[in-house]
């Protein structure tokens, strides 16, 4: 999605440790008009896979999942990182290391919200090493659901999470793939 | 919003301690079609207030904020409960007690995403005692922004957060107001 590359070049900020900050339009302030364009683009790619459900993880994945789901007309389930008093059912869980927060989190989904045989599209804001996506796929496997695809707003191609999934035959669609961002210079995959 | 009351009666579950669980359509699984109707209803109420921005707090507020923002055509800013490495700017902050999680959280917004004189509509999934909303309003005050209204999907009227705001002249619009839920019986405000 050319518009995503342009948005990253215009508004993204690179910090040491290969941190790309896109808080101006995606994960703190959300440019909702642009978000809906992102959703349309993801939905167009995966329409033929006919997902029954979109699965993401709180918090930053929720917005883009909603945008795609509003076009595909399917529900969203967001895995919880911080289970509260309102999580009372039987749970699927997976341990996920957060690159941004530097800790491990147990992400959970109530069993009744993922069913055997369902086609699931996994969406997140970032795809880097792939920890969150692998955790969500693990949860799908536990449920007997099928991951029909993975989509990210921004893939850090140099961290290989996306390519590792592609090598397993998974349809991975990222709106922009960054192949390097050394010295603050962002290069996208051709 | 009559449809919200019907949805709560059909799908909501009441647990001891006045916990209303709406994970089937709002804060774990999201019924996106219904969410968009919620957004339209909130947008219709606040269109004449001409908000410049919608402010919410991660995670469960994000979806409904996006739905309303997509109609009002304004950006969303979501306050962070868990600041990560990508939060590098100067911050506004407010301490908020979570009823669901039983702890205090510091919610933060980067200063550059809230400006003096901006008209802000605050949206959250639940309005009970009003801790989260009061924290968000405090942040608006710090920024010199004006809170033009407060909206919640579900207000627990018996916990008085909404009425306390109304008594201060704030336009509080909740899609459903529950006045009691003793013994699992939900009564809405007439």
PDB file of N, CA, C and O in Angstrom, chain B residues 76-140:
ATOM      1  N   UNK B  76      -8.781  10.053  16.558  1.00  0.00           N
ATOM      2  CA  UNK B  76      -8.902   9.516  17.918  1.00  0.00           C
ATOM      3  C   UNK B  76      -7.529   9.577  18.576  1.00  0.00           C
ATOM      4  O   UNK B  76      -6.519   9.300  17.929  1.00  0.00           O
ATOM      5  N   UNK B  77      -7.502   9.968  19.824  1.00  0.00           N
ATOM      6  CA  UNK B  77      -6.296   9.783  20.633  1.00  0.00           C
ATOM      7  C   UNK B  77      -6.666   8.852  21.773  1.00  0.00           C
ATOM      8  O   UNK B  77      -7.681   9.071  22.440  1.00  0.00           O
ATOM      9  N   UNK B  78      -5.896   7.778  21.935  1.00  0.00           N
ATOM     10  CA  UNK B  78      -6.175   6.923  23.088  1.00  0.00           C
ATOM     11  C   UNK B  78      -5.044   7.055  24.099  1.00  0.00           C
ATOM     12  O   UNK B  78      -3.874   6.903  23.781  1.00  0.00           O
ATOM     13  N   UNK B  79      -5.447   7.380  25.327  1.00  0.00           N
ATOM     14  CA  UNK B  79      -4.475   7.452  26.410  1.00  0.00           C
ATOM     15  C   UNK B  79      -3.903   6.068  26.653  1.00  0.00           C
ATOM     16  O   UNK B  79      -4.589   5.060  26.514  1.00  0.00           O
ATOM     17  N   UNK B  80      -2.634   6.034  26.999  1.00  0.00           N
ATOM     18  CA  UNK B  80      -1.954   4.762  27.248  1.00  0.00           C
ATOM     19  C   UNK B  80      -1.994   4.429  28.734  1.00  0.00           C
ATOM     20  O   UNK B  80      -1.797   5.315  29.585  1.00  0.00           O
ATOM     21  N   UNK B  81      -2.244   3.159  28.996  1.00  0.00           N
ATOM     22  CA  UNK B  81      -2.144   2.685  30.386  1.00  0.00           C
ATOM     23  C   UNK B  81      -0.765   2.072  30.635  1.00  0.00           C
ATOM     24  O   UNK B  81      -0.345   1.919  31.765  1.00  0.00           O
ATOM     25  N   UNK B  82      -0.131   1.663  29.536  1.00  0.00           N
ATOM     26  CA  UNK B  82       1.114   0.909  29.647  1.00  0.00           C
ATOM     27  C   UNK B  82       2.112   1.519  28.660  1.00  0.00           C
ATOM     28  O   UNK B  82       2.203   1.088  27.530  1.00  0.00           O
ATOM     29  N   UNK B  83       2.783   2.566  29.101  1.00  0.00           N
ATOM     30  CA  UNK B  83       3.701   3.250  28.200  1.00  0.00           C
ATOM     31  C   UNK B  83       4.884   2.352  27.854  1.00  0.00           C
ATOM     32  O   UNK B  83       5.497   1.749  28.735  1.00  0.00           O
ATOM     33  N   UNK B  84       5.185   2.231  26.574  1.00  0.00           N
ATOM     34  CA  UNK B  84       6.301   1.408  26.114  1.00  0.00           C
ATOM     35  C   UNK B  84       7.437   2.259  25.594  1.00  0.00           C
ATOM     36  O   UNK B  84       7.460   3.475  25.788  1.00  0.00           O
ATOM     37  N   UNK B  85       8.361   1.596  24.904  1.00  0.00           N
ATOM     38  CA  UNK B  85       9.541   2.298  24.408  1.00  0.00           C
ATOM     39  C   UNK B  85       9.197   3.344  23.359  1.00  0.00           C
ATOM     40  O   UNK B  85      10.008   4.194  23.039  1.00  0.00           O
ATOM     41  N   UNK B  86       7.992   3.197  22.770  1.00  0.00           N
ATOM     42  CA  UNK B  86       7.634   4.138  21.716  1.00  0.00           C
ATOM     43  C   UNK B  86       6.971   5.416  22.242  1.00  0.00           C
ATOM     44  O   UNK B  86       6.546   6.254  21.475  1.00  0.00           O
ATOM     45  N   UNK B  87       6.910   5.546  23.589  1.00  0.00           N
ATOM     46  CA  UNK B  87       6.356   6.777  24.182  1.00  0.00           C
ATOM     47  C   UNK B  87       7.530   7.625  24.641  1.00  0.00           C
ATOM     48  O   UNK B  87       8.043   7.457  25.751  1.00  0.00           O
ATOM     49  N   UNK B  88       7.944   8.559  23.797  1.00  0.00           N
ATOM     50  CA  UNK B  88       9.177   9.277  24.083  1.00  0.00           C
ATOM     51  C   UNK B  88       8.951  10.760  24.353  1.00  0.00           C
ATOM     52  O   UNK B  88       9.860  11.446  24.787  1.00  0.00           O
ATOM     53  N   UNK B  89       7.747  11.246  24.068  1.00  0.00           N
ATOM     54  CA  UNK B  89       7.523  12.685  24.164  1.00  0.00           C
ATOM     55  C   UNK B  89       7.134  13.134  25.558  1.00  0.00           C
ATOM     56  O   UNK B  89       7.006  12.335  26.486  1.00  0.00           O
ATOM     57  N   UNK B  90       6.976  14.417  25.703  1.00  0.00           N
ATOM     58  CA  UNK B  90       6.456  14.967  26.956  1.00  0.00           C
ATOM     59  C   UNK B  90       5.016  14.529  27.131  1.00  0.00           C
ATOM     60  O   UNK B  90       4.245  14.493  26.177  1.00  0.00           O
ATOM     61  N   UNK B  91       4.656  14.197  28.348  1.00  0.00           N
ATOM     62  CA  UNK B  91       3.359  13.561  28.607  1.00  0.00           C
ATOM     63  C   UNK B  91       2.480  14.368  29.552  1.00  0.00           C
ATOM     64  O   UNK B  91       2.976  15.008  30.482  1.00  0.00           O
ATOM     65  N   UNK B  92       1.179  14.317  29.304  1.00  0.00           N
ATOM     66  CA  UNK B  92       0.202  14.618  30.327  1.00  0.00           C
ATOM     67  C   UNK B  92      -0.155  13.297  31.000  1.00  0.00           C
ATOM     68  O   UNK B  92      -0.240  12.253  30.326  1.00  0.00           O
ATOM     69  N   UNK B  93      -0.411  13.321  32.296  1.00  0.00           N
ATOM     70  CA  UNK B  93      -0.734  12.078  32.984  1.00  0.00           C
ATOM     71  C   UNK B  93      -1.812  12.280  34.038  1.00  0.00           C
ATOM     72  O   UNK B  93      -1.997  13.390  34.551  1.00  0.00           O
ATOM     73  N   UNK B  94      -2.526  11.211  34.320  1.00  0.00           N
ATOM     74  CA  UNK B  94      -3.511  11.236  35.404  1.00  0.00           C
ATOM     75  C   UNK B  94      -3.592   9.829  35.991  1.00  0.00           C
ATOM     76  O   UNK B  94      -3.519   8.834  35.265  1.00  0.00           O
ATOM     77  N   UNK B  95      -3.744   9.764  37.299  1.00  0.00           N
ATOM     78  CA  UNK B  95      -3.844   8.460  37.971  1.00  0.00           C
ATOM     79  C   UNK B  95      -5.306   8.028  37.975  1.00  0.00           C
ATOM     80  O   UNK B  95      -6.186   8.818  38.329  1.00  0.00           O
ATOM     81  N   UNK B  96      -5.534   6.798  37.556  1.00  0.00           N
ATOM     82  CA  UNK B  96      -6.903   6.288  37.428  1.00  0.00           C
ATOM     83  C   UNK B  96      -6.998   4.938  38.124  1.00  0.00           C
ATOM     84  O   UNK B  96      -6.183   4.046  37.876  1.00  0.00           O
ATOM     85  N   UNK B  97      -8.018   4.811  38.974  1.00  0.00           N
ATOM     86  CA  UNK B  97      -8.238   3.511  39.608  1.00  0.00           C
ATOM     87  C   UNK B  97      -9.137   2.659  38.719  1.00  0.00           C
ATOM     88  O   UNK B  97     -10.167   3.112  38.246  1.00  0.00           O
ATOM     89  N   UNK B  98      -8.714   1.434  38.457  1.00  0.00           N
ATOM     90  CA  UNK B  98      -9.517   0.519  37.645  1.00  0.00           C
ATOM     91  C   UNK B  98     -10.381  -0.361  38.529  1.00  0.00           C
ATOM     92  O   UNK B  98      -9.874  -1.102  39.372  1.00  0.00           O
ATOM     93  N   UNK B  99     -11.674  -0.253  38.307  1.00  0.00           N
ATOM     94  CA  UNK B  99     -12.625  -1.072  39.045  1.00  0.00           C
ATOM     95  C   UNK B  99     -12.507  -2.540  38.631  1.00  0.00           C
ATOM     96  O   UNK B  99     -12.573  -3.447  39.454  1.00  0.00           O
ATOM     97  N   UNK B 100     -12.287  -2.750  37.324  1.00  0.00           N
ATOM     98  CA  UNK B 100     -12.215  -4.118  36.802  1.00  0.00           C
ATOM     99  C   UNK B 100     -10.940  -4.835  37.238  1.00  0.00           C
ATOM    100  O   UNK B 100     -10.946  -6.019  37.525  1.00  0.00           O
ATOM    101  N   UNK B 101      -9.829  -4.094  37.251  1.00  0.00           N
ATOM    102  CA  UNK B 101      -8.551  -4.734  37.558  1.00  0.00           C
ATOM    103  C   UNK B 101      -8.133  -4.567  39.022  1.00  0.00           C
ATOM    104  O   UNK B 101      -7.186  -5.206  39.468  1.00  0.00           O
ATOM    105  N   UNK B 102      -8.824  -3.672  39.743  1.00  0.00           N
ATOM    106  CA  UNK B 102      -8.506  -3.480  41.151  1.00  0.00           C
ATOM    107  C   UNK B 102      -7.146  -2.855  41.414  1.00  0.00           C
ATOM    108  O   UNK B 102      -6.523  -3.123  42.437  1.00  0.00           O
ATOM    109  N   UNK B 103      -6.672  -2.048  40.464  1.00  0.00           N
ATOM    110  CA  UNK B 103      -5.385  -1.380  40.696  1.00  0.00           C
ATOM    111  C   UNK B 103      -5.422   0.055  40.173  1.00  0.00           C
ATOM    112  O   UNK B 103      -6.387   0.485  39.552  1.00  0.00           O
ATOM    113  N   UNK B 104      -4.364   0.803  40.446  1.00  0.00           N
ATOM    114  CA  UNK B 104      -4.232   2.153  39.904  1.00  0.00           C
ATOM    115  C   UNK B 104      -3.342   2.106  38.670  1.00  0.00           C
ATOM    116  O   UNK B 104      -2.376   1.352  38.622  1.00  0.00           O
ATOM    117  N   UNK B 105      -3.703   2.912  37.700  1.00  0.00           N
ATOM    118  CA  UNK B 105      -2.856   3.011  36.511  1.00  0.00           C
ATOM    119  C   UNK B 105      -2.620   4.479  36.231  1.00  0.00           C
ATOM    120  O   UNK B 105      -3.481   5.324  36.487  1.00  0.00           O
ATOM    121  N   UNK B 106      -1.432   4.778  35.733  1.00  0.00           N
ATOM    122  CA  UNK B 106      -1.152   6.131  35.262  1.00  0.00           C
ATOM    123  C   UNK B 106      -1.491   6.158  33.783  1.00  0.00           C
ATOM    124  O   UNK B 106      -0.877   5.429  32.993  1.00  0.00           O
ATOM    125  N   UNK B 107      -2.485   6.929  33.406  1.00  0.00           N
ATOM    126  CA  UNK B 107      -2.793   7.050  31.988  1.00  0.00           C
ATOM    127  C   UNK B 107      -2.095   8.297  31.448  1.00  0.00           C
ATOM    128  O   UNK B 107      -1.997   9.312  32.132  1.00  0.00           O
ATOM    129  N   UNK B 108      -1.572   8.156  30.235  1.00  0.00           N
ATOM    130  CA  UNK B 108      -0.748   9.238  29.691  1.00  0.00           C
ATOM    131  C   UNK B 108      -1.125   9.559  28.247  1.00  0.00           C
ATOM    132  O   UNK B 108      -1.566   8.686  27.490  1.00  0.00           O
ATOM    133  N   UNK B 109      -0.955  10.821  27.904  1.00  0.00           N
ATOM    134  CA  UNK B 109      -1.141  11.291  26.525  1.00  0.00           C
ATOM    135  C   UNK B 109       0.048  12.191  26.191  1.00  0.00           C
ATOM    136  O   UNK B 109       0.409  13.066  26.991  1.00  0.00           O
ATOM    137  N   UNK B 110       0.627  11.961  25.052  1.00  0.00           N
ATOM    138  CA  UNK B 110       1.721  12.852  24.640  1.00  0.00           C
ATOM    139  C   UNK B 110       1.189  14.260  24.401  1.00  0.00           C
ATOM    140  O   UNK B 110       0.156  14.443  23.762  1.00  0.00           O
ATOM    141  N   UNK B 111       1.919  15.215  24.907  1.00  0.00           N
ATOM    142  CA  UNK B 111       1.452  16.608  24.869  1.00  0.00           C
ATOM    143  C   UNK B 111       1.137  17.080  23.455  1.00  0.00           C
ATOM    144  O   UNK B 111       0.206  17.847  23.240  1.00  0.00           O
ATOM    145  N   UNK B 112       1.891  16.595  22.481  1.00  0.00           N
ATOM    146  CA  UNK B 112       1.679  17.131  21.123  1.00  0.00           C
ATOM    147  C   UNK B 112       0.367  16.673  20.499  1.00  0.00           C
ATOM    148  O   UNK B 112      -0.035  17.213  19.471  1.00  0.00           O
ATOM    149  N   UNK B 113      -0.309  15.703  21.128  1.00  0.00           N
ATOM    150  CA  UNK B 113      -1.556  15.198  20.547  1.00  0.00           C
ATOM    151  C   UNK B 113      -2.820  15.798  21.187  1.00  0.00           C
ATOM    152  O   UNK B 113      -3.938  15.365  20.894  1.00  0.00           O
ATOM    153  N   UNK B 114      -2.630  16.755  22.064  1.00  0.00           N
ATOM    154  CA  UNK B 114      -3.774  17.499  22.633  1.00  0.00           C
ATOM    155  C   UNK B 114      -3.373  18.957  22.685  1.00  0.00           C
ATOM    156  O   UNK B 114      -2.351  19.288  23.302  1.00  0.00           O
ATOM    157  N   UNK B 115      -4.180  19.814  22.076  1.00  0.00           N
ATOM    158  CA  UNK B 115      -3.769  21.219  21.976  1.00  0.00           C
ATOM    159  C   UNK B 115      -4.743  22.139  22.704  1.00  0.00           C
ATOM    160  O   UNK B 115      -5.926  21.827  22.862  1.00  0.00           O
ATOM    161  N   UNK B 116      -4.215  23.253  23.095  1.00  0.00           N
ATOM    162  CA  UNK B 116      -4.999  24.280  23.754  1.00  0.00           C
ATOM    163  C   UNK B 116      -6.153  24.714  22.849  1.00  0.00           C
ATOM    164  O   UNK B 116      -5.957  24.934  21.652  1.00  0.00           O
ATOM    165  N   UNK B 117      -7.345  24.791  23.423  1.00  0.00           N
ATOM    166  CA  UNK B 117      -8.494  25.274  22.656  1.00  0.00           C
ATOM    167  C   UNK B 117      -9.228  24.213  21.867  1.00  0.00           C
ATOM    168  O   UNK B 117     -10.309  24.471  21.337  1.00  0.00           O
ATOM    169  N   UNK B 118      -8.642  23.004  21.761  1.00  0.00           N
ATOM    170  CA  UNK B 118      -9.332  21.943  21.025  1.00  0.00           C
ATOM    171  C   UNK B 118     -10.600  21.501  21.749  1.00  0.00           C
ATOM    172  O   UNK B 118     -10.637  21.427  22.974  1.00  0.00           O
ATOM    173  N   UNK B 119     -11.605  21.159  20.948  1.00  0.00           N
ATOM    174  CA  UNK B 119     -12.839  20.612  21.499  1.00  0.00           C
ATOM    175  C   UNK B 119     -12.740  19.096  21.497  1.00  0.00           C
ATOM    176  O   UNK B 119     -12.584  18.483  20.435  1.00  0.00           O
ATOM    177  N   UNK B 120     -12.859  18.493  22.667  1.00  0.00           N
ATOM    178  CA  UNK B 120     -12.613  17.060  22.826  1.00  0.00           C
ATOM    179  C   UNK B 120     -13.879  16.344  23.290  1.00  0.00           C
ATOM    180  O   UNK B 120     -14.535  16.764  24.239  1.00  0.00           O
ATOM    181  N   UNK B 121     -14.200  15.283  22.582  1.00  0.00           N
ATOM    182  CA  UNK B 121     -15.271  14.383  23.011  1.00  0.00           C
ATOM    183  C   UNK B 121     -14.613  13.154  23.642  1.00  0.00           C
ATOM    184  O   UNK B 121     -13.789  12.497  23.010  1.00  0.00           O
ATOM    185  N   UNK B 122     -14.978  12.861  24.879  1.00  0.00           N
ATOM    186  CA  UNK B 122     -14.409  11.714  25.596  1.00  0.00           C
ATOM    187  C   UNK B 122     -15.356  10.527  25.469  1.00  0.00           C
ATOM    188  O   UNK B 122     -16.552  10.647  25.731  1.00  0.00           O
ATOM    189  N   UNK B 123     -14.814   9.403  25.040  1.00  0.00           N
ATOM    190  CA  UNK B 123     -15.635   8.197  24.864  1.00  0.00           C
ATOM    191  C   UNK B 123     -14.980   7.026  25.586  1.00  0.00           C
ATOM    192  O   UNK B 123     -13.763   6.850  25.531  1.00  0.00           O
ATOM    193  N   UNK B 124     -15.790   6.231  26.251  1.00  0.00           N
ATOM    194  CA  UNK B 124     -15.265   4.996  26.851  1.00  0.00           C
ATOM    195  C   UNK B 124     -16.348   3.928  26.770  1.00  0.00           C
ATOM    196  O   UNK B 124     -17.494   4.222  26.462  1.00  0.00           O
ATOM    197  N   UNK B 125     -15.964   2.695  27.010  1.00  0.00           N
ATOM    198  CA  UNK B 125     -16.967   1.630  26.947  1.00  0.00           C
ATOM    199  C   UNK B 125     -17.917   1.713  28.143  1.00  0.00           C
ATOM    200  O   UNK B 125     -19.115   1.707  27.990  1.00  0.00           O
ATOM    201  N   UNK B 126     -17.358   1.839  29.350  1.00  0.00           N
ATOM    202  CA  UNK B 126     -18.170   1.909  30.564  1.00  0.00           C
ATOM    203  C   UNK B 126     -17.981   3.242  31.272  1.00  0.00           C
ATOM    204  O   UNK B 126     -16.884   3.801  31.284  1.00  0.00           O
ATOM    205  N   UNK B 127     -19.062   3.717  31.866  1.00  0.00           N
ATOM    206  CA  UNK B 127     -18.992   4.868  32.766  1.00  0.00           C
ATOM    207  C   UNK B 127     -19.646   4.421  34.068  1.00  0.00           C
ATOM    208  O   UNK B 127     -20.851   4.153  34.102  1.00  0.00           O
ATOM    209  N   UNK B 128     -18.851   4.301  35.111  1.00  0.00           N
ATOM    210  CA  UNK B 128     -19.388   3.830  36.391  1.00  0.00           C
ATOM    211  C   UNK B 128     -19.153   4.927  37.434  1.00  0.00           C
ATOM    212  O   UNK B 128     -19.857   5.914  37.477  1.00  0.00           O
ATOM    213  N   UNK B 129     -18.098   4.792  38.236  1.00  0.00           N
ATOM    214  CA  UNK B 129     -17.751   5.852  39.191  1.00  0.00           C
ATOM    215  C   UNK B 129     -17.232   7.067  38.417  1.00  0.00           C
ATOM    216  O   UNK B 129     -17.336   8.203  38.873  1.00  0.00           O
ATOM    217  N   UNK B 130     -16.673   6.797  37.264  1.00  0.00           N
ATOM    218  CA  UNK B 130     -16.194   7.890  36.427  1.00  0.00           C
ATOM    219  C   UNK B 130     -14.695   8.136  36.528  1.00  0.00           C
ATOM    220  O   UNK B 130     -14.195   9.164  36.094  1.00  0.00           O
ATOM    221  N   UNK B 131     -13.969   7.171  37.101  1.00  0.00           N
ATOM    222  CA  UNK B 131     -12.532   7.365  37.290  1.00  0.00           C
ATOM    223  C   UNK B 131     -11.795   7.626  35.979  1.00  0.00           C
ATOM    224  O   UNK B 131     -10.981   8.541  35.883  1.00  0.00           O
ATOM    225  N   UNK B 132     -12.068   6.792  34.973  1.00  0.00           N
ATOM    226  CA  UNK B 132     -11.350   6.941  33.704  1.00  0.00           C
ATOM    227  C   UNK B 132     -11.705   8.266  33.046  1.00  0.00           C
ATOM    228  O   UNK B 132     -10.828   9.011  32.595  1.00  0.00           O
ATOM    229  N   UNK B 133     -12.998   8.581  33.017  1.00  0.00           N
ATOM    230  CA  UNK B 133     -13.434   9.834  32.388  1.00  0.00           C
ATOM    231  C   UNK B 133     -12.847  11.037  33.123  1.00  0.00           C
ATOM    232  O   UNK B 133     -12.368  11.991  32.507  1.00  0.00           O
ATOM    233  N   UNK B 134     -12.865  10.990  34.454  1.00  0.00           N
ATOM    234  CA  UNK B 134     -12.286  12.110  35.208  1.00  0.00           C
ATOM    235  C   UNK B 134     -10.794  12.262  34.927  1.00  0.00           C
ATOM    236  O   UNK B 134     -10.290  13.386  34.823  1.00  0.00           O
ATOM    237  N   UNK B 135     -10.106  11.134  34.773  1.00  0.00           N
ATOM    238  CA  UNK B 135      -8.680  11.193  34.418  1.00  0.00           C
ATOM    239  C   UNK B 135      -8.474  11.817  33.045  1.00  0.00           C
ATOM    240  O   UNK B 135      -7.578  12.650  32.853  1.00  0.00           O
ATOM    241  N   UNK B 136      -9.328  11.435  32.093  1.00  0.00           N
ATOM    242  CA  UNK B 136      -9.217  12.000  30.743  1.00  0.00           C
ATOM    243  C   UNK B 136      -9.566  13.494  30.745  1.00  0.00           C
ATOM    244  O   UNK B 136      -8.926  14.285  30.050  1.00  0.00           O
ATOM    245  N   UNK B 137     -10.570  13.878  31.533  1.00  0.00           N
ATOM    246  CA  UNK B 137     -10.924  15.300  31.618  1.00  0.00           C
ATOM    247  C   UNK B 137      -9.801  16.096  32.279  1.00  0.00           C
ATOM    248  O   UNK B 137      -9.523  17.233  31.876  1.00  0.00           O
ATOM    249  N   UNK B 138      -9.163  15.489  33.260  1.00  0.00           N
ATOM    250  CA  UNK B 138      -8.027  16.128  33.917  1.00  0.00           C
ATOM    251  C   UNK B 138      -6.926  16.390  32.890  1.00  0.00           C
ATOM    252  O   UNK B 138      -6.327  17.485  32.841  1.00  0.00           O
ATOM    253  N   UNK B 139      -6.685  15.412  32.033  1.00  0.00           N
ATOM    254  CA  UNK B 139      -5.664  15.570  30.985  1.00  0.00           C
ATOM    255  C   UNK B 139      -6.062  16.694  30.017  1.00  0.00           C
ATOM    256  O   UNK B 139      -5.219  17.499  29.611  1.00  0.00           O
ATOM    257  N   UNK B 140      -7.338  16.767  29.670  1.00  0.00           N
ATOM    258  CA  UNK B 140      -7.805  17.865  28.805  1.00  0.00           C
ATOM    259  C   UNK B 140      -7.560  19.219  29.469  1.00  0.00           C
ATOM    260  O   UNK B 140      -7.108  20.169  28.816  1.00  0.00           O
TER     261      UNK B 140
END
